[in-house]
mmCIF file of C-alpha atoms in Angstrom:
data_model
loop_
_atom_site.group_PDB
_atom_site.id
_atom_site.type_symbol
_atom_site.label_atom_id
_atom_site.label_comp_id
_atom_site.label_asym_id
_atom_site.label_seq_id
_atom_site.Cartn_x
_atom_site.Cartn_y
_atom_site.Cartn_z
ATOM 1 C CA MET R 1 39.762 -45.738 34.804
ATOM 2 C CA GLN R 2 39.511 -42.819 37.208
ATOM 3 C CA CYS R 3 37.291 -40.960 34.733
ATOM 4 C CA LEU R 4 34.987 -43.977 34.496
ATOM 5 C CA VAL R 5 34.681 -44.161 38.280
ATOM 6 C CA MET R 6 33.897 -40.440 38.457
ATOM 7 C CA VAL R 7 31.219 -40.752 35.762
ATOM 8 C CA ILE R 8 29.578 -43.660 37.600
ATOM 9 C CA LEU R 9 29.622 -41.741 40.890
ATOM 10 C CA LEU R 10 28.109 -38.668 39.239
ATOM 11 C CA MET R 11 25.380 -40.767 37.667
ATOM 12 C CA CYS R 12 24.552 -42.262 41.054
ATOM 13 C CA CYS R 13 24.175 -38.773 42.507
ATOM 14 C CA PHE R 14 21.251 -38.011 40.185
ATOM 15 C CA TYR R 15 19.168 -40.642 41.986
ATOM 16 C CA ILE R 16 19.819 -39.405 45.510
ATOM 17 C CA THR R 17 16.744 -37.826 47.109
ATOM 18 C CA ASP R 18 15.887 -36.579 50.573
ATOM 19 C CA ALA R 19 13.145 -38.551 52.304
ATOM 20 C CA TYR R 20 11.602 -37.336 55.543
ATOM 21 C CA LYS R 21 9.740 -38.932 58.422
ATOM 22 C CA ILE R 22 6.322 -37.309 58.572
ATOM 23 C CA LEU R 23 3.659 -37.771 61.247
ATOM 24 C CA CYS R 24 0.001 -36.889 60.688
ATOM 25 C CA LEU R 25 -2.230 -36.515 63.764
ATOM 26 C CA PHE R 26 -5.867 -36.794 62.659
ATOM 27 C CA PRO R 27 -7.898 -38.110 65.607
ATOM 28 C CA HIS R 28 -11.247 -36.742 64.414
ATOM 29 C CA VAL R 29 -13.624 -39.647 63.886
ATOM 30 C CA ALA R 30 -15.565 -38.323 60.864
ATOM 31 C CA LYS R 31 -14.254 -39.820 57.641
ATOM 32 C CA SER R 32 -15.024 -36.674 55.649
ATOM 33 C CA HIS R 33 -12.260 -34.948 57.622
ATOM 34 C CA PHE R 34 -9.832 -37.794 57.009
ATOM 35 C CA ILE R 35 -10.129 -37.926 53.207
ATOM 36 C CA MET R 36 -8.013 -34.827 52.587
ATOM 37 C CA ALA R 37 -5.210 -35.888 54.941
ATOM 38 C CA GLU R 38 -5.209 -39.406 53.531
ATOM 39 C CA ALA R 39 -4.749 -38.117 49.977
ATOM 40 C CA LEU R 40 -1.855 -35.898 51.055
ATOM 41 C CA LEU R 41 -0.060 -38.637 52.982
ATOM 42 C CA LYS R 42 -0.514 -41.208 50.234
ATOM 43 C CA GLY R 43 1.073 -38.733 47.841
ATOM 44 C CA LEU R 44 3.999 -38.146 50.197
ATOM 45 C CA ALA R 45 4.466 -41.889 50.693
ATOM 46 C CA ALA R 46 4.488 -42.404 46.925
ATOM 47 C CA LYS R 47 7.321 -39.855 46.707
ATOM 48 C CA GLY R 48 9.426 -41.916 49.103
ATOM 49 C CA HIS R 49 8.742 -40.201 52.424
ATOM 50 C CA GLN R 50 8.133 -42.349 55.511
ATOM 51 C CA VAL R 51 4.692 -41.345 56.754
ATOM 52 C CA THR R 52 2.820 -42.300 59.921
ATOM 53 C CA MET R 53 -0.916 -41.660 60.194
ATOM 54 C CA VAL R 54 -2.707 -41.539 63.556
ATOM 55 C CA SER R 55 -6.413 -41.896 62.767
ATOM 56 C CA HIS R 56 -9.591 -43.952 63.015
ATOM 57 C CA PHE R 57 -9.221 -45.160 59.433
ATOM 58 C CA PRO R 58 -6.275 -47.547 58.968
ATOM 59 C CA GLN R 59 -5.614 -48.750 55.437
ATOM 60 C CA LYS R 60 -7.231 -52.077 54.544
ATOM 61 C CA THR R 61 -4.305 -52.927 52.267
ATOM 62 C CA PRO R 62 -0.726 -52.048 53.322
ATOM 63 C CA ILE R 63 0.884 -49.193 51.370
ATOM 64 C CA PRO R 64 4.674 -48.832 50.972
ATOM 65 C CA ASN R 65 6.115 -46.127 53.264
ATOM 66 C CA TYR R 66 2.703 -45.668 54.960
ATOM 67 C CA ARG R 67 2.220 -46.748 58.592
ATOM 68 C CA ASP R 68 -1.006 -46.598 60.594
ATOM 69 C CA ILE R 69 -1.440 -45.965 64.307
ATOM 70 C CA SER R 70 -5.058 -47.060 64.609
ATOM 71 C CA LEU R 71 -7.451 -45.334 67.003
ATOM 72 C CA VAL R 72 -10.301 -47.713 66.156
ATOM 73 C CA GLY R 73 -12.133 -48.535 69.371
ATOM 74 C CA SER R 74 -11.001 -45.432 71.230
ATOM 75 C CA MET R 75 -14.361 -43.710 70.856
ATOM 76 C CA PRO R 76 -18.012 -44.668 70.534
ATOM 77 C CA GLU R 77 -19.142 -44.027 66.984
ATOM 78 C CA PHE R 78 -21.429 -41.215 68.053
ATOM 79 C CA VAL R 79 -20.006 -38.835 65.472
ATOM 80 C CA SER R 80 -21.348 -40.995 62.660
ATOM 81 C CA GLN R 81 -24.667 -41.204 64.489
ATOM 82 C CA ILE R 82 -25.445 -37.518 65.030
ATOM 83 C CA PRO R 83 -29.217 -37.095 65.270
ATOM 84 C CA LEU R 84 -30.727 -34.675 62.790
ATOM 85 C CA ASP R 85 -31.835 -32.251 65.502
ATOM 86 C CA VAL R 86 -28.205 -31.530 66.436
ATOM 87 C CA VAL R 87 -27.695 -29.723 63.138
ATOM 88 C CA ALA R 88 -31.294 -28.678 62.498
ATOM 89 C CA THR R 89 -32.344 -27.027 65.781
ATOM 90 C CA GLY R 90 -30.720 -23.822 66.999
ATOM 91 C CA TYR R 91 -28.099 -24.344 64.333
ATOM 92 C CA VAL R 92 -25.110 -22.276 65.499
ATOM 93 C CA HIS R 93 -25.536 -22.824 69.229
ATOM 94 C CA THR R 94 -26.334 -26.525 68.979
ATOM 95 C CA THR R 95 -23.591 -27.271 66.472
ATOM 96 C CA VAL R 96 -20.859 -25.326 68.274
ATOM 97 C CA GLY R 97 -21.826 -26.901 71.591
ATOM 98 C CA PHE R 98 -21.720 -30.361 70.078
ATOM 99 C CA LEU R 99 -18.354 -29.658 68.415
ATOM 100 C CA ALA R 100 -16.942 -28.560 71.782
ATOM 101 C CA TYR R 101 -18.201 -31.701 73.512
ATOM 102 C CA MET R 102 -16.957 -33.889 70.677
ATOM 103 C CA GLY R 103 -13.509 -32.248 70.795
ATOM 104 C CA TYR R 104 -13.232 -32.783 74.557
ATOM 105 C CA VAL R 105 -14.219 -36.457 74.392
ATOM 106 C CA ASN R 106 -12.028 -37.050 71.357
ATOM 107 C CA CYS R 107 -9.025 -35.467 73.058
ATOM 108 C CA GLU R 108 -9.363 -37.405 76.310
ATOM 109 C CA ASN R 109 -10.115 -40.754 74.673
ATOM 110 C CA THR R 110 -7.314 -40.427 72.122
ATOM 111 C CA LEU R 111 -4.631 -39.688 74.706
ATOM 112 C CA GLU R 112 -5.926 -42.451 76.988
ATOM 113 C CA PHE R 113 -6.061 -45.080 74.232
ATOM 114 C CA PRO R 114 -3.387 -47.816 74.723
ATOM 115 C CA ALA R 115 -2.050 -47.627 71.150
ATOM 116 C CA MET R 116 -1.638 -43.858 71.454
ATOM 117 C CA LYS R 117 -0.079 -44.054 74.919
ATOM 118 C CA LYS R 118 2.427 -46.587 73.617
ATOM 119 C CA PHE R 119 3.213 -44.398 70.603
ATOM 120 C CA ILE R 120 3.766 -41.314 72.778
ATOM 121 C CA ALA R 121 5.930 -43.251 75.245
ATOM 122 C CA GLU R 122 8.230 -44.422 72.442
ATOM 123 C CA ASN R 123 9.023 -40.755 71.714
ATOM 124 C CA GLU R 124 9.851 -41.473 68.075
ATOM 125 C CA LYS R 125 11.364 -38.487 66.289
ATOM 126 C CA PHE R 126 9.903 -36.983 63.119
ATOM 127 C CA ASP R 127 11.025 -34.325 60.667
ATOM 128 C CA LEU R 128 7.535 -32.857 60.252
ATOM 129 C CA ILE R 129 4.174 -33.142 61.997
ATOM 130 C CA ILE R 130 0.801 -32.459 60.353
ATOM 131 C CA THR R 131 -2.258 -31.628 62.481
ATOM 132 C CA GLU R 132 -5.851 -30.567 61.863
ATOM 133 C CA ILE R 133 -7.357 -27.246 62.888
ATOM 134 C CA PHE R 134 -10.940 -27.981 63.848
ATOM 135 C CA ASN R 135 -12.385 -28.488 67.320
ATOM 136 C CA THR R 136 -9.421 -29.374 69.555
ATOM 137 C CA ASP R 137 -5.735 -28.520 69.751
ATOM 138 C CA CYS R 138 -4.844 -30.858 72.612
ATOM 139 C CA LEU R 139 -2.362 -32.873 70.523
ATOM 140 C CA LEU R 140 -0.271 -29.726 70.125
ATOM 141 C CA GLY R 141 1.110 -30.773 73.504
ATOM 142 C CA TYR R 142 2.754 -33.709 71.740
ATOM 143 C CA VAL R 143 3.960 -31.396 68.963
ATOM 144 C CA TYR R 144 5.563 -29.098 71.541
ATOM 145 C CA ARG R 145 7.320 -31.989 73.258
ATOM 146 C CA GLN R 146 8.673 -33.175 69.915
ATOM 147 C CA ASN R 147 10.082 -29.703 69.163
ATOM 148 C CA THR R 148 9.436 -30.404 65.474
ATOM 149 C CA PRO R 149 8.220 -28.098 62.676
ATOM 150 C CA PHE R 150 4.520 -28.599 62.064
ATOM 151 C CA ILE R 151 1.872 -27.609 59.567
ATOM 152 C CA ALA R 152 -1.920 -27.782 59.724
ATOM 153 C CA LEU R 153 -4.797 -28.855 57.495
ATOM 154 C CA SER R 154 -8.451 -27.902 57.402
ATOM 155 C CA SER R 155 -10.951 -30.143 55.629
ATOM 156 C CA SER R 156 -13.314 -27.166 55.231
ATOM 157 C CA VAL R 157 -13.030 -23.398 55.020
ATOM 158 C CA MET R 158 -11.193 -21.768 57.921
ATOM 159 C CA MET R 159 -12.981 -21.887 61.243
ATOM 160 C CA PRO R 160 -13.640 -18.417 62.782
ATOM 161 C CA TRP R 161 -11.127 -19.105 65.560
ATOM 162 C CA ALA R 162 -8.275 -20.065 63.211
ATOM 163 C CA HIS R 163 -7.456 -16.640 61.784
ATOM 164 C CA ALA R 164 -5.866 -15.179 64.921
ATOM 165 C CA ARG R 165 -3.082 -17.754 65.161
ATOM 166 C CA PHE R 166 -1.808 -16.679 61.737
ATOM 167 C CA GLY R 167 -2.508 -12.962 62.035
ATOM 168 C CA ASN R 168 -4.880 -13.301 59.105
ATOM 169 C CA PRO R 169 -7.343 -10.476 58.328
ATOM 170 C CA ASP R 170 -10.861 -11.336 59.440
ATOM 171 C CA ASN R 171 -13.024 -8.285 58.787
ATOM 172 C CA PRO R 172 -16.692 -9.034 59.581
ATOM 173 C CA SER R 173 -17.895 -6.067 57.521
ATOM 174 C CA TYR R 174 -17.455 -8.068 54.317
ATOM 175 C CA MET R 175 -16.133 -11.538 55.268
ATOM 176 C CA GLY R 176 -18.991 -13.908 56.020
ATOM 177 C CA ASN R 177 -18.986 -16.235 59.023
ATOM 178 C CA HIS R 178 -18.787 -19.956 58.274
ATOM 179 C CA PHE R 179 -21.757 -20.667 60.571
ATOM 180 C CA LEU R 180 -24.098 -18.047 59.095
ATOM 181 C CA TYR R 181 -25.891 -17.780 55.742
ATOM 182 C CA HIS R 182 -25.828 -14.096 54.962
ATOM 183 C CA GLY R 183 -24.075 -14.460 51.631
ATOM 184 C CA TYR R 184 -21.434 -12.101 50.338
ATOM 185 C CA GLU R 185 -23.542 -8.946 49.995
ATOM 186 C CA MET R 186 -24.722 -8.244 53.529
ATOM 187 C CA SER R 187 -27.048 -5.521 54.747
ATOM 188 C CA PHE R 188 -26.012 -3.373 57.709
ATOM 189 C CA SER R 189 -27.978 -5.522 60.162
ATOM 190 C CA GLU R 190 -26.456 -8.698 58.699
ATOM 191 C CA ARG R 191 -22.968 -7.224 59.044
ATOM 192 C CA LEU R 192 -23.701 -6.359 62.659
ATOM 193 C CA ILE R 193 -24.922 -9.900 63.368
ATOM 194 C CA ASN R 194 -21.919 -11.281 61.492
ATOM 195 C CA MET R 195 -19.563 -9.218 63.665
ATOM 196 C CA LEU R 196 -21.251 -10.278 66.912
ATOM 197 C CA TYR R 197 -21.149 -13.952 65.966
ATOM 198 C CA GLN R 198 -17.587 -13.734 64.713
ATOM 199 C CA GLU R 199 -16.248 -12.160 67.892
ATOM 200 C CA GLY R 200 -18.553 -14.199 70.105
ATOM 201 C CA LEU R 201 -17.382 -17.482 68.624
ATOM 202 C CA LYS R 202 -13.784 -16.577 69.473
ATOM 203 C CA VAL R 203 -14.766 -16.129 73.121
ATOM 204 C CA VAL R 204 -16.788 -19.342 73.046
ATOM 205 C CA TYR R 205 -13.842 -21.168 71.498
ATOM 206 C CA TYR R 206 -11.521 -20.039 74.280
ATOM 207 C CA PHE R 207 -13.772 -21.159 77.128
ATOM 208 C CA MET R 208 -15.448 -24.229 75.595
ATOM 209 C CA PHE R 209 -12.674 -25.578 73.343
ATOM 210 C CA GLU R 210 -9.228 -24.230 74.211
ATOM 211 C CA LYS R 211 -9.301 -24.212 78.024
ATOM 212 C CA PRO R 212 -10.620 -27.795 78.423
ATOM 213 C CA ALA R 213 -8.147 -29.040 75.794
ATOM 214 C CA TYR R 214 -5.295 -27.274 77.587
ATOM 215 C CA GLU R 215 -6.148 -28.927 80.905
ATOM 216 C CA ILE R 216 -6.163 -32.355 79.263
ATOM 217 C CA ALA R 217 -2.900 -31.643 77.427
ATOM 218 C CA LYS R 218 -1.176 -30.597 80.677
ATOM 219 C CA LYS R 219 -2.268 -33.847 82.292
ATOM 220 C CA TYR R 220 -0.448 -35.872 79.627
ATOM 221 C CA PHE R 221 2.416 -33.578 78.619
ATOM 222 C CA GLY R 222 3.277 -31.780 81.852
ATOM 223 C CA GLN R 223 2.014 -28.817 83.861
ATOM 224 C CA SER R 224 4.719 -26.578 82.392
ATOM 225 C CA LEU R 225 3.194 -26.867 78.910
ATOM 226 C CA PRO R 226 2.736 -23.404 77.328
ATOM 227 C CA PRO R 227 -0.787 -22.336 76.363
ATOM 228 C CA LEU R 228 -1.970 -24.211 73.282
ATOM 229 C CA SER R 229 -2.708 -20.889 71.570
ATOM 230 C CA ASP R 230 0.979 -19.964 71.875
ATOM 231 C CA ILE R 231 2.067 -23.301 70.402
ATOM 232 C CA ALA R 232 -0.466 -22.920 67.583
ATOM 233 C CA LYS R 233 1.082 -19.606 66.535
ATOM 234 C CA ASN R 234 4.207 -21.504 65.476
ATOM 235 C CA THR R 235 2.303 -23.323 62.707
ATOM 236 C CA SER R 236 4.532 -23.009 59.640
ATOM 237 C CA LEU R 237 1.896 -23.597 56.966
ATOM 238 C CA PHE R 238 -1.883 -23.968 56.812
ATOM 239 C CA LEU R 239 -3.467 -25.896 53.923
ATOM 240 C CA VAL R 240 -7.184 -25.149 53.591
ATOM 241 C CA ASN R 241 -9.635 -27.262 51.605
ATOM 242 C CA SER R 242 -11.290 -24.268 49.951
ATOM 243 C CA HIS R 243 -10.933 -22.283 46.742
ATOM 244 C CA PHE R 244 -11.771 -18.695 45.925
ATOM 245 C CA THR R 245 -13.862 -19.798 42.928
ATOM 246 C CA LEU R 246 -16.174 -21.746 45.246
ATOM 247 C CA ASN R 247 -15.865 -19.704 48.429
ATOM 248 C CA GLN R 248 -15.712 -15.988 49.057
ATOM 249 C CA PRO R 249 -12.424 -14.439 47.884
ATOM 250 C CA ARG R 250 -10.600 -13.102 50.918
ATOM 251 C CA PRO R 251 -7.097 -11.918 51.837
ATOM 252 C CA LEU R 252 -4.755 -14.622 53.114
ATOM 253 C CA VAL R 253 -1.313 -14.289 54.658
ATOM 254 C CA PRO R 254 1.453 -16.130 52.741
ATOM 255 C CA ASN R 255 1.481 -19.228 54.958
ATOM 256 C CA ILE R 256 -2.233 -19.926 54.408
ATOM 257 C CA VAL R 257 -2.725 -21.736 51.105
ATOM 258 C CA GLU R 258 -6.008 -22.816 49.525
ATOM 259 C CA VAL R 259 -5.732 -26.370 48.184
ATOM 260 C CA GLY R 260 -9.369 -27.151 47.415
ATOM 261 C CA GLY R 261 -9.630 -30.424 45.508
ATOM 262 C CA ILE R 262 -6.286 -31.822 46.680
ATOM 263 C CA HIS R 263 -8.079 -35.082 47.490
ATOM 264 C CA LEU R 264 -9.507 -35.537 43.997
ATOM 265 C CA LYS R 265 -8.444 -38.376 41.751
ATOM 266 C CA PRO R 266 -9.696 -39.638 38.370
ATOM 267 C CA PRO R 267 -12.902 -41.693 38.642
ATOM 268 C CA GLU R 268 -12.363 -45.434 38.566
ATOM 269 C CA ASP R 269 -15.505 -45.999 36.486
ATOM 270 C CA LYS R 270 -16.237 -49.150 38.477
ATOM 271 C CA LEU R 271 -19.703 -48.660 39.905
ATOM 272 C CA PRO R 272 -21.165 -51.678 41.724
ATOM 273 C CA LYS R 273 -23.478 -53.574 39.354
ATOM 274 C CA ASP R 274 -26.666 -52.828 41.293
ATOM 275 C CA LEU R 275 -25.813 -49.119 41.376
ATOM 276 C CA LYS R 276 -24.862 -49.052 37.701
ATOM 277 C CA ASP R 277 -28.085 -50.799 36.682
ATOM 278 C CA PHE R 278 -30.125 -48.362 38.795
ATOM 279 C CA MET R 279 -28.488 -45.314 37.205
ATOM 280 C CA ASP R 280 -28.529 -46.700 33.671
ATOM 281 C CA GLY R 281 -32.267 -47.208 33.991
ATOM 282 C CA ALA R 282 -32.872 -43.592 35.029
ATOM 283 C CA LYS R 283 -34.447 -42.116 31.882
ATOM 284 C CA ASP R 284 -34.846 -38.674 33.495
ATOM 285 C CA GLY R 285 -31.580 -38.717 35.418
ATOM 286 C CA VAL R 286 -30.526 -39.254 39.029
ATOM 287 C CA ILE R 287 -30.642 -37.096 42.155
ATOM 288 C CA VAL R 288 -28.291 -37.756 45.089
ATOM 289 C CA PHE R 289 -29.477 -37.034 48.633
ATOM 290 C CA SER R 290 -26.713 -37.326 51.238
ATOM 291 C CA LEU R 291 -26.083 -35.786 54.652
ATOM 292 C CA GLY R 292 -22.426 -36.765 54.603
ATOM 293 C CA SER R 293 -20.539 -38.969 57.035
ATOM 294 C CA SER R 294 -21.535 -37.098 60.210
ATOM 295 C CA VAL R 295 -25.330 -37.168 60.211
ATOM 296 C CA ARG R 296 -27.392 -40.336 60.030
ATOM 297 C CA ALA R 297 -30.457 -39.895 57.834
ATOM 298 C CA GLU R 298 -32.252 -42.686 59.685
ATOM 299 C CA THR R 299 -32.519 -40.351 62.712
ATOM 300 C CA PHE R 300 -35.054 -38.238 60.795
ATOM 301 C CA PRO R 301 -38.273 -37.815 62.778
ATOM 302 C CA PRO R 302 -40.966 -39.895 61.020
ATOM 303 C CA GLN R 303 -42.846 -36.784 59.917
ATOM 304 C CA LYS R 304 -39.795 -35.278 58.171
ATOM 305 C CA ARG R 305 -38.750 -38.638 56.743
ATOM 306 C CA ASP R 306 -42.202 -39.210 55.272
ATOM 307 C CA ALA R 307 -42.180 -35.709 53.773
ATOM 308 C CA PHE R 308 -38.978 -36.519 51.891
ATOM 309 C CA ILE R 309 -40.339 -39.891 50.809
ATOM 310 C CA GLN R 310 -43.516 -38.266 49.482
ATOM 311 C CA ALA R 311 -41.559 -35.567 47.647
ATOM 312 C CA PHE R 312 -39.110 -38.030 46.098
ATOM 313 C CA SER R 313 -41.911 -40.364 44.993
ATOM 314 C CA GLU R 314 -43.396 -37.567 42.873
ATOM 315 C CA LEU R 315 -40.156 -36.866 40.999
ATOM 316 C CA PRO R 316 -39.560 -38.221 37.495
ATOM 317 C CA GLN R 317 -35.892 -38.746 38.379
ATOM 318 C CA LYS R 318 -34.503 -41.647 40.355
ATOM 319 C CA VAL R 319 -33.060 -40.847 43.787
ATOM 320 C CA LEU R 320 -29.945 -42.227 45.482
ATOM 321 C CA TRP R 321 -30.426 -41.738 49.220
ATOM 322 C CA LYS R 322 -27.510 -42.242 51.602
ATOM 323 C CA TRP R 323 -29.356 -44.143 54.323
ATOM 324 C CA GLU R 324 -27.511 -45.996 57.071
ATOM 325 C CA GLY R 325 -30.357 -48.316 58.042
ATOM 326 C CA ASP R 326 -31.202 -51.660 56.468
ATOM 327 C CA THR R 327 -34.664 -50.602 55.313
ATOM 328 C CA LEU R 328 -36.502 -47.377 54.499
ATOM 329 C CA PRO R 329 -40.162 -47.510 55.577
ATOM 330 C CA GLY R 330 -42.401 -46.677 52.631
ATOM 331 C CA GLN R 331 -39.504 -46.660 50.167
ATOM 332 C CA PRO R 332 -40.725 -45.509 46.710
ATOM 333 C CA LYS R 333 -39.818 -47.477 43.601
ATOM 334 C CA ASN R 334 -37.671 -44.640 42.264
ATOM 335 C CA VAL R 335 -35.540 -44.441 45.448
ATOM 336 C CA LYS R 336 -32.489 -46.596 46.168
ATOM 337 C CA ILE R 337 -30.877 -46.506 49.609
ATOM 338 C CA VAL R 338 -27.117 -46.966 49.997
ATOM 339 C CA ARG R 339 -24.878 -46.878 53.062
ATOM 340 C CA TRP R 340 -21.912 -45.366 51.216
ATOM 341 C CA LEU R 341 -21.561 -43.819 47.764
ATOM 342 C CA PRO R 342 -18.517 -44.004 45.479
ATOM 343 C CA GLN R 343 -19.103 -40.295 45.117
ATOM 344 C CA MET R 344 -16.617 -39.376 42.408
ATOM 345 C CA ASP R 345 -17.818 -42.174 40.139
ATOM 346 C CA VAL R 346 -21.450 -41.239 40.737
ATOM 347 C CA LEU R 347 -21.113 -37.478 40.302
ATOM 348 C CA VAL R 348 -19.309 -37.642 36.959
ATOM 349 C CA THR R 349 -21.894 -39.854 35.250
ATOM 350 C CA LYS R 350 -24.099 -38.337 32.545
ATOM 351 C CA LYS R 351 -27.196 -39.385 34.476
ATOM 352 C CA MET R 352 -26.547 -36.985 37.372
ATOM 353 C CA ARG R 353 -28.951 -34.057 37.654
ATOM 354 C CA HIS R 354 -28.845 -32.632 41.189
ATOM 355 C CA VAL R 355 -27.191 -33.090 44.587
ATOM 356 C CA PHE R 356 -28.948 -32.394 47.884
ATOM 357 C CA SER R 357 -26.390 -32.519 50.682
ATOM 358 C CA ARG R 358 -25.043 -31.027 53.886
ATOM 359 C CA ARG R 359 -22.742 -28.988 51.616
ATOM 360 C CA SER R 360 -19.525 -30.733 52.518
ATOM 361 C CA LYS R 361 -16.643 -28.956 50.772
ATOM 362 C CA THR R 362 -15.049 -32.336 50.167
ATOM 363 C CA ASP R 363 -18.098 -33.428 48.201
ATOM 364 C CA LEU R 364 -19.023 -30.307 46.277
ATOM 365 C CA SER R 365 -15.514 -29.676 44.990
ATOM 366 C CA ARG R 366 -15.751 -32.994 43.159
ATOM 367 C CA ARG R 367 -17.907 -31.533 40.420
ATOM 368 C CA TRP R 368 -18.296 -27.768 40.241
ATOM 369 C CA THR R 369 -20.874 -27.592 37.420
ATOM 370 C CA LEU R 370 -23.469 -29.852 39.061
ATOM 371 C CA PRO R 371 -26.599 -28.083 40.424
ATOM 372 C CA SER R 372 -26.618 -28.525 44.184
ATOM 373 C CA PHE R 373 -28.475 -27.498 47.301
ATOM 374 C CA GLY R 374 -26.871 -27.844 50.689
ATOM 375 C CA ARG R 375 -26.306 -26.686 54.208
ATOM 376 C CA SER R 376 -22.911 -26.588 55.866
ATOM 377 C CA MET R 377 -21.957 -27.860 59.304
#
C-alpha cells in the first residue's frame, strides 16, 4: 500500500510546473509595435503563466491566463494619423523630433489615465516585467518601485541610443545608423556622417527623450527616483526583432538576442471573399502598397497621390493599397483600397509579386523571398 501511494505521488510530481506572474508595459499606440509583444505574451499565457498586458490593444475575445489593462482613450489617435510630410521631409530631424514629442505625450497621458493610475495604486506584485525600448523610458519608474527583474523588447532593430545601456559595441566605422541609408559598404565621408549622426542622436536622446521622461517619472514615482538611464542598465535581457540574415551582422553582448520573426504564425488561408476574388482575378499578379500602421496614405498631397494613381493605372498587375479613407479619388480599375490587410495570408499567396512599404521589420520578415522596396521609420 505504501509503495502504491509513493508511485501515485511520484506520478503527480511530473505534472508540477512553475508558473509566473508577468507584466508587459507596452503603452506605444502604434499597433506594429504591439504585434511582437502580443505574440510573446500569448505564448507565455498558453504555457500557463499569468500575464498582464498594459496596451492600447485589448483582446476582443478573452484568452485564458491573459489579462488586459486597456489604455484605449488615453491618447488621441494621432500616431495612426501621421501626415506624410513627417516622414518625408527632413527625414532624420523631423522623425526624431516627432518621436520625442510622441514619447513625451504618451508618457504623460499613460500615467495620468485612470485605469493606469488605479493599476499603479494597487501595487500588484509580479515575477517579471517586460518593457519596450523605443522613445520613452518613463515607465521604468514603475519597474524600479516594483524592484522586479525586467527584460526589454524592440519591435525593430536597436535604436542608436539603446547600445550604451548594455555596453554593446557600436562602432560607426562599419555599423550603419538605423536612420541613415548608407548601406553596409560606406565611403569615408559616409562613415564620417554616420559617426556624427550616431553620436549626435545620443545627445539628442538625452535632452529630448530621457530628461523630459525622467521629470514625468519623478512626478509619479517620487523625487528620489534614480536616473532612468541607471535603471535601464539593469535590464536582464533584450529581445530584438531583427535577424542577421536580413540586417547587418554585428557583435552583440550575450544578453541581447535577435528574435526576428517571433511574431510569425502559419497563415490561416481565410482571405475575405472580396479580397480573394480580387487576387484570384489578377492574371499578372498583385502588388501591395502599404505605409504601415503609423502613416496614413490619405494624407498624401494631391500631387503625390495622383502620381501614384497614374503609375499604378499603367501597371499590368493589380494593386492592393492600404488606404484609410472611404474613397480614393480617381481610383483605377486595377487598384483596390483596404483599411487593413491580413498581411501573412496575402504575402504567401502565389499571386504576390512585389511589396512597396515603409520597410517595417514586422512586415518584411513575413516573407523573405518577396521582392520589396521600402523606407524605414
